[in-house]
Coordinates of C-alpha atoms in Angstrom, one line a residue:
M157 CA 92.1 65.4 124.9
S158 CA 93.9 65.6 121.6
T159 CA 95.2 68.8 120.2
P160 CA 93.8 69.5 116.7
D161 CA 96.3 69.7 113.9
I162 CA 97.2 73.2 112.9
A163 CA 98.1 73.7 109.3
C164 CA 101.2 75.8 108.9
E165 CA 102.4 77.3 105.7
A166 CA 105.7 75.6 104.9
V167 CA 106.2 77.3 101.5
P168 CA 105.3 80.8 100.1
A169 CA 101.8 81.2 98.7
P170 CA 101.6 80.3 95.0
K171 CA 102.3 83.2 92.7
Q172 CA 99.2 84.9 91.3
S173 CA 98.8 85.9 87.7
G174 CA 99.3 89.6 87.2
L175 CA 101.4 89.9 90.4
S176 CA 105.2 90.2 90.8
R177 CA 107.1 89.9 94.1
I178 CA 110.1 92.2 94.6
G179 CA 112.7 91.5 97.3
L180 CA 114.8 94.4 98.7
I181 CA 118.0 94.2 100.7
V182 CA 118.4 97.5 102.5
P183 CA 120.5 99.0 105.3
S184 CA 118.7 98.7 108.7
S185 CA 118.5 102.5 108.9
N186 CA 117.1 103.0 105.4
T187 CA 113.7 104.7 105.4
T188 CA 113.5 105.8 101.7
M189 CA 113.8 102.9 99.4
E190 CA 110.7 101.2 100.8
T191 CA 108.7 104.3 100.1
E192 CA 110.1 105.5 96.7
L193 CA 110.1 102.1 95.0
P194 CA 106.5 101.1 96.0
E195 CA 105.4 104.6 94.9
L196 CA 107.0 104.1 91.5
F197 CA 105.5 100.7 91.1
R198 CA 102.1 102.0 92.2
R199 CA 102.2 104.3 89.2
Q200 CA 103.3 101.4 87.0
T201 CA 100.3 99.4 88.3
E202 CA 98.0 102.4 87.6
A203 CA 99.2 102.4 84.0
T204 CA 99.3 98.7 83.3
G205 CA 97.2 96.9 85.8
H206 CA 100.0 94.6 86.8
K207 CA 100.6 94.5 90.6
Y208 CA 103.8 94.4 92.7
T209 CA 104.5 93.5 96.3
F210 CA 107.7 94.3 98.2
H211 CA 109.5 92.1 100.7
S212 CA 112.5 93.4 102.6
A213 CA 115.6 92.0 104.5
R214 CA 117.6 94.5 106.5
A215 CA 121.4 94.5 107.1
G216 CA 122.8 96.5 110.1
M217 CA 124.1 100.0 109.2
K218 CA 123.6 103.3 111.0
N219 CA 126.4 105.6 109.8
V220 CA 127.6 106.1 106.3
N221 CA 131.3 105.4 106.7
K222 CA 133.5 102.9 105.0
E223 CA 133.8 100.6 108.0
E224 CA 130.0 100.1 108.4
L225 CA 129.5 99.8 104.7
L226 CA 132.0 97.0 104.3
A227 CA 130.5 95.2 107.3
M228 CA 127.1 95.4 105.6
V229 CA 128.5 93.8 102.5
G230 CA 129.2 90.6 104.5
K231 CA 125.6 90.3 105.4
A232 CA 124.3 90.4 101.8
A233 CA 124.2 86.7 101.1
D234 CA 122.2 85.9 104.4
C235 CA 119.8 88.7 103.5
A236 CA 119.4 87.3 100.0
A237 CA 118.6 83.9 101.3
A238 CA 116.1 85.3 103.8
V239 CA 114.2 87.5 101.3
S240 CA 114.2 84.7 98.7
D241 CA 112.1 82.6 101.2
A242 CA 109.2 84.8 99.9
D243 CA 109.8 83.3 96.4
V244 CA 110.4 86.8 94.9
D245 CA 110.8 87.3 91.2
A246 CA 113.5 89.9 91.5
I247 CA 115.9 91.0 94.3
A248 CA 117.4 94.5 94.5
Y249 CA 120.5 95.2 96.7
A250 CA 119.6 98.7 97.7
C251 CA 122.7 100.3 99.1
L252 CA 124.7 102.0 96.4
V253 CA 127.7 103.1 98.3
A254 CA 128.2 99.8 100.2
V255 CA 128.9 98.2 96.9
M256 CA 130.9 101.1 95.5
A257 CA 133.2 101.1 98.5
Q258 CA 134.6 97.8 97.3
G259 CA 136.1 99.3 94.2
T260 CA 135.3 99.6 90.5
N261 CA 132.8 97.0 89.1
A262 CA 132.2 95.5 92.5
H263 CA 128.5 95.3 91.6
V264 CA 129.2 92.4 89.4
G265 CA 130.5 90.2 92.3
S266 CA 127.9 91.5 94.7
E267 CA 125.0 90.6 92.3
A268 CA 126.5 87.2 91.6
T269 CA 126.8 86.5 95.4
I270 CA 123.1 87.4 96.0
A271 CA 121.9 85.4 93.0
Q272 CA 123.8 82.4 94.2
A273 CA 122.4 82.7 97.7
A274 CA 118.9 82.8 96.4
E275 CA 119.5 79.9 94.1
D276 CA 121.1 77.8 96.8
N277 CA 118.0 78.5 98.9
G278 CA 115.8 77.0 96.2
H279 CA 114.3 80.3 95.0
P280 CA 116.4 81.7 92.1
A281 CA 115.5 85.3 91.2
A282 CA 116.7 88.1 88.9
V283 CA 119.2 90.3 90.8
T284 CA 120.2 93.9 90.4
S285 CA 122.0 96.4 92.7
S286 CA 121.5 100.1 93.0
A287 CA 125.2 100.5 92.1
G288 CA 125.1 98.3 89.1
A289 CA 121.7 99.8 88.0
L290 CA 123.1 103.3 88.1
V291 CA 126.1 102.7 86.0
R292 CA 124.5 100.3 83.5
T293 CA 121.5 102.7 83.0
L294 CA 123.8 105.6 82.3
Q295 CA 125.7 103.5 79.8
E296 CA 122.5 102.3 78.2
M297 CA 121.4 105.9 77.8
G298 CA 124.7 106.7 76.0
V299 CA 125.7 109.1 78.7
E300 CA 129.3 110.2 78.6
K301 CA 129.2 113.1 81.1
V302 CA 127.1 113.7 84.3
A303 CA 126.8 116.0 87.2
M304 CA 125.5 114.5 90.5
V305 CA 124.3 115.2 94.0
T306 CA 125.2 113.0 97.0
P307 CA 124.4 113.2 100.7
Y308 CA 127.8 111.7 101.6
M309 CA 130.9 113.2 103.3
K310 CA 133.4 114.3 100.6
P311 CA 135.7 111.2 100.8
L312 CA 132.7 108.9 100.1
T313 CA 131.5 111.2 97.3
Q314 CA 134.9 111.0 95.7
M315 CA 134.7 107.2 95.9
V316 CA 131.4 107.2 94.1
R317 CA 132.8 109.6 91.5
E318 CA 135.7 107.3 90.9
Y319 CA 133.4 104.3 90.6
I320 CA 131.2 106.0 88.0
E321 CA 134.3 107.2 86.1
G322 CA 135.6 103.6 86.3
A323 CA 132.6 102.7 84.2
G324 CA 133.7 105.2 81.5
I325 CA 131.5 108.1 82.5
T326 CA 133.0 111.5 83.3
V327 CA 131.7 113.3 86.4
L328 CA 131.7 117.0 85.7
D329 CA 130.6 118.0 89.2
A330 CA 129.7 116.2 92.4
V331 CA 128.0 118.0 95.3
S332 CA 128.5 116.5 98.8
L333 CA 125.8 117.4 101.3
E334 CA 128.0 115.9 104.0
V335 CA 125.4 114.1 106.1
A336 CA 127.0 111.1 107.9
D337 CA 124.0 109.7 109.9
N338 CA 121.9 107.6 107.6
L339 CA 118.6 108.4 109.3
A340 CA 119.4 112.1 108.9
V341 CA 120.0 111.4 105.1
G342 CA 116.4 110.1 104.9
C343 CA 115.1 113.3 106.4
L344 CA 116.6 115.6 103.8
D345 CA 114.0 117.6 102.0
P346 CA 113.8 116.7 98.3
Q347 CA 112.3 120.2 97.6
N348 CA 115.8 121.5 98.1
L349 CA 117.2 119.5 95.2
P350 CA 116.0 121.8 92.3
E351 CA 118.1 124.7 93.7
I352 CA 121.1 122.4 94.2
A353 CA 120.7 121.1 90.7
R354 CA 120.6 124.6 89.2
N355 CA 124.0 125.3 90.8
L356 CA 125.7 122.2 89.5
K357 CA 128.5 122.6 86.9
R358 CA 126.6 120.9 84.1
D359 CA 128.0 122.5 80.9
G360 CA 128.5 119.5 78.5
A361 CA 126.5 117.1 80.8
D362 CA 124.4 114.5 79.2
A363 CA 122.4 113.8 82.3
I364 CA 122.0 114.6 86.0
V365 CA 122.2 112.1 88.8
L366 CA 119.9 113.9 91.3
S367 CA 120.5 111.4 94.1
A368 CA 123.5 109.0 94.0
C369 CA 122.0 107.4 97.1
V370 CA 118.9 105.2 97.7
Q371 CA 118.4 106.8 101.1
M372 CA 118.3 110.5 100.0
P373 CA 114.7 111.3 99.0
S374 CA 114.5 112.7 95.5
L375 CA 111.4 111.4 93.8
P376 CA 109.3 114.5 94.2
A377 CA 112.0 116.6 92.5
V378 CA 113.0 114.3 89.5
Q379 CA 110.4 115.5 87.0
A380 CA 110.6 119.1 88.0
V381 CA 114.4 119.2 87.6
E382 CA 114.3 117.3 84.3
D383 CA 111.6 119.7 82.9
E384 CA 113.5 122.8 84.1
L385 CA 117.0 122.0 83.1
G386 CA 116.2 120.0 79.9
L387 CA 118.5 117.1 80.8
P388 CA 117.6 113.5 81.6
V389 CA 117.4 113.1 85.4
I390 CA 117.9 109.8 87.1
T391 CA 118.5 108.7 90.6
A392 CA 119.8 105.5 92.2
A393 CA 116.1 104.6 92.9
T394 CA 114.8 105.3 89.4
A395 CA 117.7 103.3 87.9
T396 CA 117.0 100.4 90.2
A397 CA 113.2 100.5 89.3
Y398 CA 114.2 100.5 85.6
E399 CA 116.3 97.4 86.0
I400 CA 113.7 95.6 88.0
L401 CA 111.1 96.2 85.3
K402 CA 113.6 95.1 82.6
S403 CA 114.3 91.9 84.5
L404 CA 110.6 91.1 84.7
G405 CA 110.1 91.9 81.0
H406 CA 107.8 94.8 81.8
A407 CA 107.9 98.0 79.7
P408 CA 108.2 101.2 81.9
A409 CA 105.0 103.2 82.1
I410 CA 105.6 105.4 85.1
T411 CA 104.5 109.1 85.1
G412 CA 106.2 112.0 86.9
A413 CA 109.5 110.3 87.5
G414 CA 111.6 111.4 84.5
S415 CA 111.9 110.2 80.9
L416 CA 113.8 107.0 81.9
L417 CA 110.7 105.5 83.4
S418 CA 108.0 107.1 81.2
G419 CA 108.3 104.6 78.4
A420 CA 108.9 107.3 75.9
G421 CA 112.6 106.7 75.8
V422 CA 115.4 108.9 77.0
K423 CA 116.9 111.4 74.6
V424 CA 120.5 112.5 75.5
P425 CA 121.1 115.9 74.1
A426 CA 123.6 116.1 71.3
Q427 CA 126.7 118.1 72.3
I428 CA 127.8 120.9 69.9

């Protein structure tokens, strides 16, 4: 008795009109980026009708320390090749501090490595990283001075501070919540962020980075803090979403996530 032929899909399904595929490379313990980004793009879909799907590859990392972060960096190319199998339109390397731990402007090399891996796999895609997206977005906004919140231990926060300042942006204040376990970072309550933001030293600040980490939940607080303090508020996640939309040629139209993604344009307050 012959066995009937079984058709197996050897290539990704053809892309549909009105649909974009987004690839994510995330730490294995990340629980936030795969919730905040889809929510942001759900709001984009609600406004524009264009749909987005998300496809992730995970690189091992449990604790936010320099050793594990650097080990994760070595897995980025393999993750990029794996996620590009889904023939994604854009890839986001969603671990800000893993890139920043390599030194100023490390996002340039990281993004090039990921782009090359996807191209070598036969599925080239636009590439951004949360580290690159954060500094480029601040620069595009014309921001010269920021205050920021991080979940990291103080030495890592200092490293992030130096990275941002290496991009020509002064960090007036940087709060460290000092949470080392990455799963615990993902359990932090974003409703605590408005109070933390109120206590930042922000005199002269052009913007607030409410979460300099893609794992620290912040989306529910972004609009509230921006409305209360009268400063543009961005996060590693909103900056990443912004760059993904730009790479796809889509104008931001996302409500309730700060002026950056609203489509209205960001106004940096003039300093007296």
